[in-house]
Coordinates of N, CA and C in Angstrom, one line a residue:
X1 N 0.7 -0.8 -0.3 CA 0.5 -0.2 0.2 C 1.5 1.1 -0.1
X2 N 0.7 2.4 -0.7 CA 1.4 3.4 -1.2 C 0.8 4.2 -0.1
X3 N 2.5 4.6 0.7 CA 2.2 5.8 2.3 C 1.5 6.3 1.7
X4 N 1.2 6.8 1.0 CA 0.8 9.0 0.9 C -0.7 8.2 1.5
X5 N -1.0 7.5 1.6 CA -2.9 6.8 2.1 C -3.1 7.4 3.6
X6 N -1.9 7.1 3.8 CA -1.0 7.7 5.5 C -1.1 8.5 6.0
X7 N -0.7 9.5 4.8 CA -0.5 10.6 5.0 C -2.1 11.4 5.4
X8 N -3.3 10.9 3.9 CA -4.4 11.6 3.9 C -5.3 11.1 5.2
X9 N -4.9 9.7 5.2 CA -5.8 9.2 6.2 C -5.6 10.6 7.8
X10 N -3.9 10.6 8.3 CA -3.9 11.2 9.4 C -4.2 12.6 9.5
X11 N -4.3 13.2 7.7 CA -5.1 14.8 7.6 C -5.8 14.5 7.8
X12 N -7.1 13.8 7.3 CA -8.4 13.9 7.7 C -8.6 13.1 9.5
X13 N -8.7 12.4 10.5 CA -8.5 12.1 11.5 C -8.4 13.3 12.2
X14 N -7.4 13.9 12.0 CA -6.3 14.8 12.4 C -7.8 16.1 12.7
X15 N -8.0 16.5 11.1 CA -9.2 17.1 10.9 C -10.8 17.6 11.5
X16 N -10.9 16.6 11.3 CA -12.1 16.2 11.8 C -12.2 16.1 13.6
X17 N -10.9 15.9 14.1 CA -10.8 16.1 15.4 C -10.7 17.4 16.0
X18 N -10.5 18.4 14.8 CA -10.3 19.6 15.6 C -11.3 20.2 15.1
X19 N -11.9 20.4 13.7 CA -12.7 21.1 13.1 C -13.9 21.8 13.9
X20 N -13.7 20.9 15.0 CA -15.2 21.9 16.3 C -14.7 22.4 17.3
X21 N -15.0 24.2 18.1 CA -14.9 24.6 18.8 C -13.6 24.1 19.2
X22 N -12.6 24.3 19.7 CA -12.4 24.0 21.6 C -11.0 24.6 21.4
X23 N -9.8 24.3 22.8 CA -9.5 25.2 23.0 C -8.0 25.5 22.0
X24 N -7.7 24.8 21.9 CA -6.4 24.9 20.7 C -7.1 26.4 19.2
X25 N -8.3 25.7 19.0 CA -8.3 26.9 17.6 C -9.2 27.7 18.5
X26 N -10.3 27.8 19.5 CA -10.0 29.2 19.5 C -9.4 30.2 20.5
X27 N -8.3 29.4 21.5 CA -7.0 30.2 21.7 C -5.9 31.2 20.2
X28 N -6.2 30.3 19.3 CA -5.4 31.0 18.1 C -6.8 32.1 17.7
X29 N -8.4 31.9 17.2 CA -8.6 32.9 17.4 C -8.5 33.9 18.0
X30 N -8.5 33.9 19.5 CA -7.9 35.7 20.3 C -6.3 36.1 19.9
X31 N -5.6 34.7 20.5 CA -4.5 35.9 19.2 C -4.4 36.3 17.7
X32 N -5.0 35.6 17.2 CA -5.7 36.9 16.1 C -5.0 37.6 16.0
X33 N -7.0 37.9 16.6 CA -7.7 39.3 17.0 C -6.5 40.2 18.4
X34 N -6.2 39.8 18.6 CA -6.1 40.9 19.9 C -4.1 40.6 19.8
X35 N -3.2 40.0 19.2 CA -1.5 40.1 18.6 C -1.5 39.9 17.3
X36 N -2.1 39.7 16.5 CA -2.0 39.8 15.4 C -1.4 38.1 14.3
X37 N -1.5 38.4 13.5 CA -1.4 36.8 12.7 C 0.1 36.7 12.2
X38 N 1.0 37.2 13.1 CA 2.5 37.1 13.1 C 2.6 36.0 13.8
X39 N 1.6 36.1 15.0 CA 1.6 36.1 16.8 C 0.9 34.3 15.8
X40 N 0.1 34.9 15.9 CA -0.9 33.4 15.4 C -1.1 32.7 14.8
X41 N -0.3 32.7 13.2 CA 1.1 32.2 13.0 C 1.7 31.3 13.4
X42 N 2.6 31.9 14.3 CA 3.8 30.6 15.0 C 2.9 30.1 16.1
X43 N 2.2 30.5 16.6 CA 1.0 30.0 17.2 C 0.3 28.3 17.1
X44 N -0.2 28.3 16.0 CA -0.2 26.7 15.1 C 0.1 27.0 14.9
X45 N 1.6 26.7 14.6 CA 3.1 25.9 13.6 C 3.1 25.3 15.2
X46 N 2.8 25.6 16.1 CA 3.7 25.1 17.6 C 2.4 24.4 18.0
X47 N 1.2 24.4 17.6 CA -0.1 23.5 17.5 C 0.4 22.2 17.1
X48 N 0.2 22.4 16.0 CA 1.3 21.4 14.5 C 2.1 20.1 15.2
X49 N 3.1 21.7 15.5 CA 4.5 20.4 16.3 C 4.1 19.7 17.2
X50 N 3.4 20.4 18.6 CA 2.9 18.9 19.4 C 1.6 17.8 18.6
X51 N 0.7 18.4 17.9 CA -0.4 17.1 17.0 C 1.0 16.5 16.6
X52 N 2.3 16.5 16.3 CA 2.7 15.2 15.1 C 3.4 14.2 16.4
X53 N 4.4 15.1 17.6 CA 4.6 14.2 17.9 C 3.0 13.2 19.7
X54 N 2.4 13.9 19.4 CA 1.3 12.8 20.2 C 0.6 12.0 19.1
X55 N 1.0 12.1 17.4 CA -0.3 10.9 16.7 C 1.4 10.2 16.5
X56 N 3.0 11.0 16.7 CA 3.3 9.4 16.7 C 3.6 8.8 17.5
X57 N 3.1 9.2 18.9 CA 3.5 8.4 20.1 C 2.4 7.2 19.6
X58 N 1.1 7.2 19.8 CA -0.5 7.3 18.7 C -0.4 6.1 18.0
X59 N 0.2 6.4 17.1 CA 0.7 5.3 15.9 C 1.6 4.4 16.5
X60 N 2.6 4.5 17.0 CA 3.4 3.8 17.5 C 2.8 2.7 18.5
X61 N 1.7 2.9 20.2 CA 1.0 2.2 20.2 C 0.0 1.3 19.6
X62 N -1.2 2.3 18.4 CA -2.1 1.3 18.2 C -1.1 0.0 17.2
X63 N 0.5 0.3 17.1 CA 0.9 -0.9 16.0 C 0.8 -2.3 17.0
X64 N 0.6 -1.6 18.6 CA 1.4 -2.4 19.7 C 0.1 -3.8 19.8
X65 N -1.0 -2.4 20.1 CA -2.5 -2.9 19.7 C -2.7 -3.7 18.6
X66 N -2.2 -3.7 17.7 CA -3.1 -5.1 16.6 C -2.6 -5.9 16.1
X67 N -0.5 -5.8 17.4 CA -0.8 -8.2 17.9 C -1.1 -8.5 17.7
X68 N -2.2 -8.2 18.6 CA -3.7 -8.2 19.3 C -4.9 -8.3 18.7
X69 N -5.1 -9.7 17.6 CA -5.8 -10.0 16.7 C -7.4 -9.5 17.9
X70 N -7.6 -9.8 18.5 CA -8.8 -10.5 20.0 C -8.7 -8.5 20.0
X71 N -7.8 -8.2 20.5 CA -7.6 -6.7 21.5 C -9.0 -6.1 19.7
X72 N -8.4 -5.9 18.6 CA -8.3 -5.1 17.6 C -10.1 -4.9 17.1
X73 N -11.0 -6.7 17.2 CA -12.0 -6.7 17.4 C -12.8 -6.2 17.7
X74 N -12.4 -6.8 19.6 CA -13.6 -5.8 20.9 C -13.3 -4.2 20.5
X75 N -12.1 -3.8 20.4 CA -12.7 -2.7 19.7 C -13.5 -2.2 19.6
X76 N -13.5 -2.9 18.3 CA -14.3 -2.3 16.9 C -16.2 -2.6 17.9
X77 N -16.0 -3.1 17.9 CA -17.5 -3.8 18.6 C -18.0 -2.3 20.0
X78 N -16.9 -2.0 20.7 CA -17.0 -1.6 21.3 C -16.7 -0.2 21.2
X79 N -16.9 0.3 20.4 CA -16.6 1.4 18.9 C -18.0 1.7 18.4
X80 N -18.7 0.7 18.7 CA -20.2 1.6 18.3 C -20.4 1.9 19.4
X81 N -20.7 0.3 20.4 CA -21.3 1.6 21.7 C -21.6 2.9 22.1
X82 N -19.4 2.5 22.4 CA -19.0 4.5 22.9 C -19.6 5.1 21.8
X83 N -19.6 4.8 20.6 CA -19.9 6.2 19.6 C -22.4 5.8 19.6
X84 N -22.0 5.3 20.2 CA -24.2 5.5 20.1 C -23.9 6.1 21.7
X85 N -23.7 6.1 22.3 CA -23.9 6.9 23.7 C -23.9 8.3 23.4
X86 N -22.6 8.3 23.6 CA -21.7 9.8 22.9 C -23.3 10.8 21.8
X87 N -23.0 9.3 21.2 CA -24.3 10.7 20.5 C -25.5 10.6 21.0
X88 N -26.3 10.0 22.1 CA -27.7 10.1 22.3 C -27.3 11.6 23.2
X89 N -25.9 11.2 24.0 CA -25.7 12.3 25.2 C -25.5 13.3 24.8
X90 N -24.9 13.6 23.7 CA -25.1 15.3 23.4 C -25.9 15.5 22.5
X91 N -26.8 15.3 22.8 CA -28.4 14.9 21.3 C -29.2 15.4 23.1
X92 N -29.4 15.2 24.3 CA -29.7 14.9 24.9 C -29.5 15.9 26.0
X93 N -28.1 16.4 25.9 CA -27.7 17.7 27.0 C -28.0 18.4 26.7
X94 N -28.9 19.0 27.3 CA -28.9 21.2 27.6 C -27.5 22.0 26.4
X95 N -27.7 22.6 26.0 CA -26.9 23.9 25.7 C -26.1 24.3 26.5
X96 N -24.6 24.2 25.5 CA -23.8 24.5 26.1 C -23.5 25.8 26.7
X97 N -23.3 26.0 27.1 CA -22.9 27.6 27.9 C -22.0 28.2 27.2
X98 N -21.4 29.5 26.7 CA -20.4 30.3 25.7 C -18.2 29.9 26.3
X99 N -18.1 30.1 25.3 CA -16.6 29.8 25.8 C -16.3 31.1 26.2
X100 N -15.3 30.3 27.4 CA -14.2 31.2 27.8 C -13.5 32.4 26.4
X101 N -13.0 33.0 26.8 CA -12.3 34.0 26.6 C -11.0 33.4 26.8
X102 N -10.1 32.9 25.4 CA -8.5 33.0 25.4 C -7.5 33.8 26.2
X103 N -6.5 33.3 26.2 CA -5.7 34.6 27.0 C -4.9 35.0 25.9
X104 N -4.4 36.0 25.4 CA -3.1 37.0 24.9 C -2.0 36.6 24.5
X105 N -1.3 36.1 24.0 CA 0.0 35.8 24.5 C 0.9 36.9 23.3
X106 N 2.3 36.4 24.1 CA 3.3 38.1 23.0 C 3.3 36.8 21.3
X107 N 3.6 37.7 21.2 CA 4.2 36.6 19.6 C 5.8 36.1 19.8
X108 N 6.5 36.6 20.7 CA 8.0 36.1 20.5 C 7.6 34.4 21.8
X109 N 6.7 34.0 22.5 CA 6.5 32.9 23.0 C 5.0 32.6 22.4
X110 N 4.8 32.6 21.1 CA 3.9 32.6 20.6 C 3.5 30.9 20.6
X111 N 4.8 30.5 19.7 CA 4.7 29.7 19.6 C 4.8 28.1 20.4
X112 N 5.9 28.7 21.3 CA 5.8 27.9 22.6 C 4.6 27.5 23.3
X113 N 4.4 28.7 23.4 CA 2.7 29.1 23.9 C 1.8 27.8 23.3
X114 N 1.9 28.0 22.3 CA 0.8 27.0 21.0 C 1.3 25.2 21.2
X115 N 3.2 25.2 22.2 CA 3.7 23.6 22.2 C 2.7 23.3 23.5
X116 N 3.2 24.2 24.6 CA 2.5 24.0 25.2 C 1.1 23.8 26.2
X117 N 0.3 24.3 25.2 CA -1.1 23.8 25.1 C -2.0 22.8 23.9
X118 N -0.5 22.5 23.6 CA -1.9 21.2 22.7 C -0.9 20.4 24.0
X119 N 0.4 20.1 24.1 CA 0.7 18.9 25.1 C -0.5 18.7 26.0
X120 N -0.9 20.5 27.2 CA -2.5 19.8 27.6 C -2.8 19.9 27.3
X121 N -3.2 18.8 26.4 CA -4.6 19.0 25.5 C -4.7 17.3 25.2
X122 N -5.0 16.9 26.7 CA -5.0 15.4 27.0 C -5.5 14.3 26.3
X123 N -6.5 15.1 25.7 CA -7.7 14.3 24.7 C -6.6 13.7 23.3
X124 N -6.1 14.4 22.9 CA -5.7 14.2 21.4 C -4.3 13.1 21.4
X125 N -3.8 12.1 22.5 CA -3.2 11.4 22.3 C -4.7 10.1 22.7
X126 N -5.5 10.2 23.2 CA -6.7 9.0 22.8 C -7.6 8.2 21.6
X127 N -7.4 10.0 21.6 CA -8.8 10.2 20.3 C -7.4 9.7 18.9
X128 N -6.3 10.5 18.9 CA -5.9 9.4 17.8 C -4.8 8.0 17.8
X129 N -4.6 7.6 19.4 CA -4.3 6.0 19.2 C -5.6 5.4 18.6
X130 N -6.6 5.9 18.9 CA -8.6 5.0 18.7 C -8.0 5.2 16.8
X131 N -7.7 6.4 16.6 CA -8.1 7.0 14.9 C -6.7 6.1 14.5
X132 N -5.6 5.8 14.9 CA -4.4 4.6 14.0 C -4.6 3.6 14.8
X133 N -5.5 3.5 15.6 CA -6.5 1.7 15.9 C -7.0 1.0 14.9
X134 N -7.7 2.2 14.8 CA -8.6 2.5 13.7 C -8.6 2.1 12.4
X135 N -7.8 3.3 11.9 CA -7.3 2.9 10.6 C -6.0 1.4 10.0
X136 N -5.4 1.4 11.2 CA -5.6 -0.1 10.3 C -5.3 -1.0 11.2
X137 N -6.9 -1.3 11.6 CA -7.6 -2.7 11.7 C -8.9 -2.5 10.4
X138 N -8.4 -1.1 9.9 CA -9.6 -1.4 7.9 C -8.5 -1.0 7.4
X139 N -7.1 -1.1 7.4 CA -6.4 -1.1 6.1 C -6.6 -0.2 5.6
X140 N -6.3 1.2 6.0 CA -6.3 1.8 5.6 C -4.6 2.9 5.2
X141 N -4.1 2.1 6.2 CA -2.5 1.5 6.6 C -2.0 0.5 7.2
X142 N -0.3 0.6 6.6 CA 0.1 0.0 7.1 C 1.2 -0.7 8.1
X143 N 1.2 -1.4 8.8 CA 2.3 -1.3 10.2 C 3.5 -1.0 9.9
X144 N 4.4 0.1 9.7 CA 5.4 -0.1 8.6 C 5.9 1.9 9.3
X145 N 7.2 1.3 9.3 CA 7.7 2.8 9.8 C 7.4 4.3 8.6
X146 N 7.4 3.7 7.3 CA 6.7 5.1 5.9 C 5.4 5.5 6.7
X147 N 4.9 4.6 6.9 CA 3.0 4.9 7.4 C 3.0 5.2 8.1
X148 N 4.5 5.3 9.1 CA 4.0 6.0 10.1 C 4.8 7.3 10.7
X149 N 6.0 7.4 9.6 CA 5.9 8.6 10.1 C 5.1 9.8 8.6
X150 N 4.2 8.6 7.6 CA 3.6 9.6 6.3 C 2.1 10.4 7.7
X151 N 2.2 9.2 8.5 CA 0.4 10.0 9.7 C 0.9 10.6 10.2
X152 N 1.8 10.9 11.2 CA 2.6 12.1 11.8 C 2.5 13.4 10.8
X153 N 3.4 12.8 9.6 CA 3.1 14.1 8.7 C 1.3 15.1 8.8
X154 N 0.9 13.5 8.6 CA -0.5 14.1 8.1 C -1.6 14.8 9.4
X155 N -0.9 14.0 10.3 CA -1.8 14.7 11.8 C -1.2 15.9 11.9
X156 N -0.3 16.5 11.2 CA -0.2 18.2 11.0 C -0.1 18.8 10.5
X157 N -0.2 18.5 9.6 CA -1.1 19.0 8.4 C -2.4 19.0 8.5
X158 N -3.4 18.5 8.7 CA -4.3 18.0 9.1 C -5.0 19.8 10.5
X159 N -3.5 19.8 11.5 CA -4.3 20.8 12.4 C -3.8 21.9 12.2
X160 N -2.6 22.0 11.4 CA -2.0 23.6 10.3 C -3.6 24.4 9.7
X161 N -4.1 23.5 8.7 CA -5.3 23.4 8.0 C -5.7 23.5 9.1
X162 N -6.9 23.5 10.1 CA -8.2 23.6 10.4 C -7.6 25.0 11.4
X163 N -6.0 24.6 11.6 CA -6.1 26.5 13.3 C -5.9 27.4 12.3
X164 N -5.7 27.2 10.8 CA -4.8 28.2 10.0 C -6.8 28.8 9.6
X165 N -7.7 27.9 9.3 CA -8.6 28.0 9.2 C -9.4 28.9 9.8
X166 N -9.2 28.7 11.0 CA -9.4 29.1 12.2 C -9.1 30.9 12.6
X167 N -7.7 31.0 12.0 CA -7.7 32.7 11.8 C -7.4 33.0 11.0
X168 N -7.4 32.6 10.4 CA -8.0 32.9 8.5 C -10.2 33.8 8.6
X169 N -10.1 33.3 9.8 CA -12.1 33.2 9.9 C -12.2 34.1 11.0
X170 N -11.4 35.0 12.0 CA -11.2 34.6 12.7 C -12.1 36.7 13.4
X171 N -12.7 36.8 12.6 CA -13.8 37.9 13.1 C -15.0 36.7 12.0
X172 N -15.3 36.4 11.8 CA -16.6 35.7 11.4 C -16.7 34.4 12.5
X173 N -15.7 34.0 12.9 CA -15.8 33.1 14.5 C -16.2 33.8 15.3
X174 N -15.2 35.3 15.7 CA -15.3 35.7 16.9 C -16.9 36.1 17.1
X175 N -17.4 36.9 16.3 CA -19.7 36.7 15.2 C -20.3 35.6 15.2
X176 N -20.2 34.4 15.4 CA -20.5 33.6 15.7 C -20.2 32.4 16.3
X177 N -19.3 33.0 17.4 CA -19.4 31.6 18.6 C -20.3 31.5 19.7
X178 N -21.4 32.9 20.5 CA -22.8 32.0 20.7 C -23.3 31.3 19.9
X179 N -23.9 31.2 18.6 CA -24.5 30.1 18.1 C -23.6 29.3 18.0
X180 N -22.3 29.1 17.7 CA -22.0 28.1 18.0 C -21.8 27.3 19.3
X181 N -22.2 28.0 19.8 CA -21.6 27.4 21.4 C -23.5 26.4 22.4
X182 N -24.6 27.7 21.7 CA -25.3 26.7 21.7 C -25.7 25.8 21.0
X183 N -25.1 25.7 20.1 CA -25.8 24.2 19.0 C -23.4 23.5 19.3
X184 N -23.3 23.5 19.8 CA -21.3 22.9 20.3 C -22.6 20.9 20.1
X185 N -23.6 20.8 21.6 CA -24.2 19.5 21.9 C -24.4 18.5 20.9
X186 N -25.0 19.5 19.9 CA -25.7 19.0 19.2 C -25.0 18.9 17.9
X187 N -23.9 19.2 17.4 CA -23.5 19.2 16.7 C -22.5 17.5 16.8
X188 N -22.2 17.8 18.1 CA -21.5 16.7 18.6 C -22.3 15.2 18.5
X189 N -23.4 15.3 18.8 CA -24.2 14.3 18.1 C -25.0 13.8 17.4
X190 N -24.5 13.9 16.4 CA -25.6 13.9 14.7 C -23.9 13.2 14.7
X191 N -22.9 13.7 15.0 CA -21.3 13.5 14.2 C -21.1 11.8 15.3
X192 N -21.2 11.7 16.4 CA -21.2 10.6 17.1 C -22.3 9.5 16.5
X193 N -23.1 9.8 16.5 CA -24.7 8.5 15.5 C -23.9 8.3 13.8
X194 N -23.3 9.7 13.7 CA -22.8 8.8 11.8 C -21.5 7.9 11.5
X195 N -20.9 8.6 13.5 CA -19.7 7.7 13.3 C -20.1 6.6 13.4
X196 N -21.6 6.0 14.7 CA -22.3 4.8 14.7 C -22.3 4.2 14.1
X197 N -22.9 4.8 13.0 CA -23.6 4.2 11.4 C -22.3 3.2 10.3
X198 N -21.1 4.5 10.7 CA -20.6 4.1 9.6 C -19.2 2.9 10.1
X199 N -19.6 2.4 11.8 CA -18.9 2.3 12.3 C -19.5 0.3 12.2
X200 N -20.7 0.3 12.4 CA -21.7 -0.3 11.8 C -21.5 -1.2 11.3
X201 N -21.5 -0.4 9.9 CA -21.4 -0.4 8.0 C -20.7 -1.5 8.1
X202 N -19.0 -0.9 8.7 CA -18.1 -1.0 8.4 C -18.0 -2.8 8.7
X203 N -18.1 -3.1 10.7 CA -18.0 -4.9 11.0 C -19.3 -5.5 10.1
X204 N -20.7 -5.4 10.0 CA -21.8 -5.5 9.2 C -21.9 -5.9 8.0
X205 N -21.7 -4.7 7.8 CA -21.8 -4.6 6.0 C -21.2 -5.1 5.1

C-alpha cells in the first residue's frame, strides 16, 4: 500500500478531531484578534508540532495493539456502543454555555505557547490512538515506519489547515461564537451518530 494513504488518513482524522471549536483553535482565534496574524501563525505552528509528536506516540501504541487481533475486534465492537452512547448523550444534553475568552500571548512566546497548550490537550493522544488503531484495523495504512511517519505528517498538516482556517476566519468566528456554543452539543451528537452507523456498517455491512 502506498504510504500516501497514511498521510491522507492522518490528515482527515486530525482535521475531523479539530474541526469543532476547542481550546486550541479558539486560542488561535483570540491571539489573531488581539496580537495579530504573525503571533497566531507562530501559535498554530507550535500546536502542529505537538500534534505530530502525539500522533507518533499514538501510532506506535496502535501498532502494539495491532499485534493482538482479539483486542482489535473488541475495539471495533466497543466503538459502536461508545459512539452511540456519546451521540445520544450530546443530543439530550442542554445547550453549552458560551466559551470563555482565551488569554492572549506575545509574538515571541506564541510558538512555545502553542507547543505547551498542545501538550495540555490530554484528549489528543487517546483520540489519535483510536484513530490510528481503527485505520490499521481497516487497512487504511500499514504497520510500517513509512506509514507511521506519513500518519504523523498528515496529523501535523491537518492541525495546520484547521487552525489556520480558524485564524483566517477569526472575525467571523468571534461573531458566531455564541451560536456555535448553543449548538455544539447537537453538532457533536449528530457527528457521533454518523460514526456509529459507519462503524456498524464496517463490521456487519
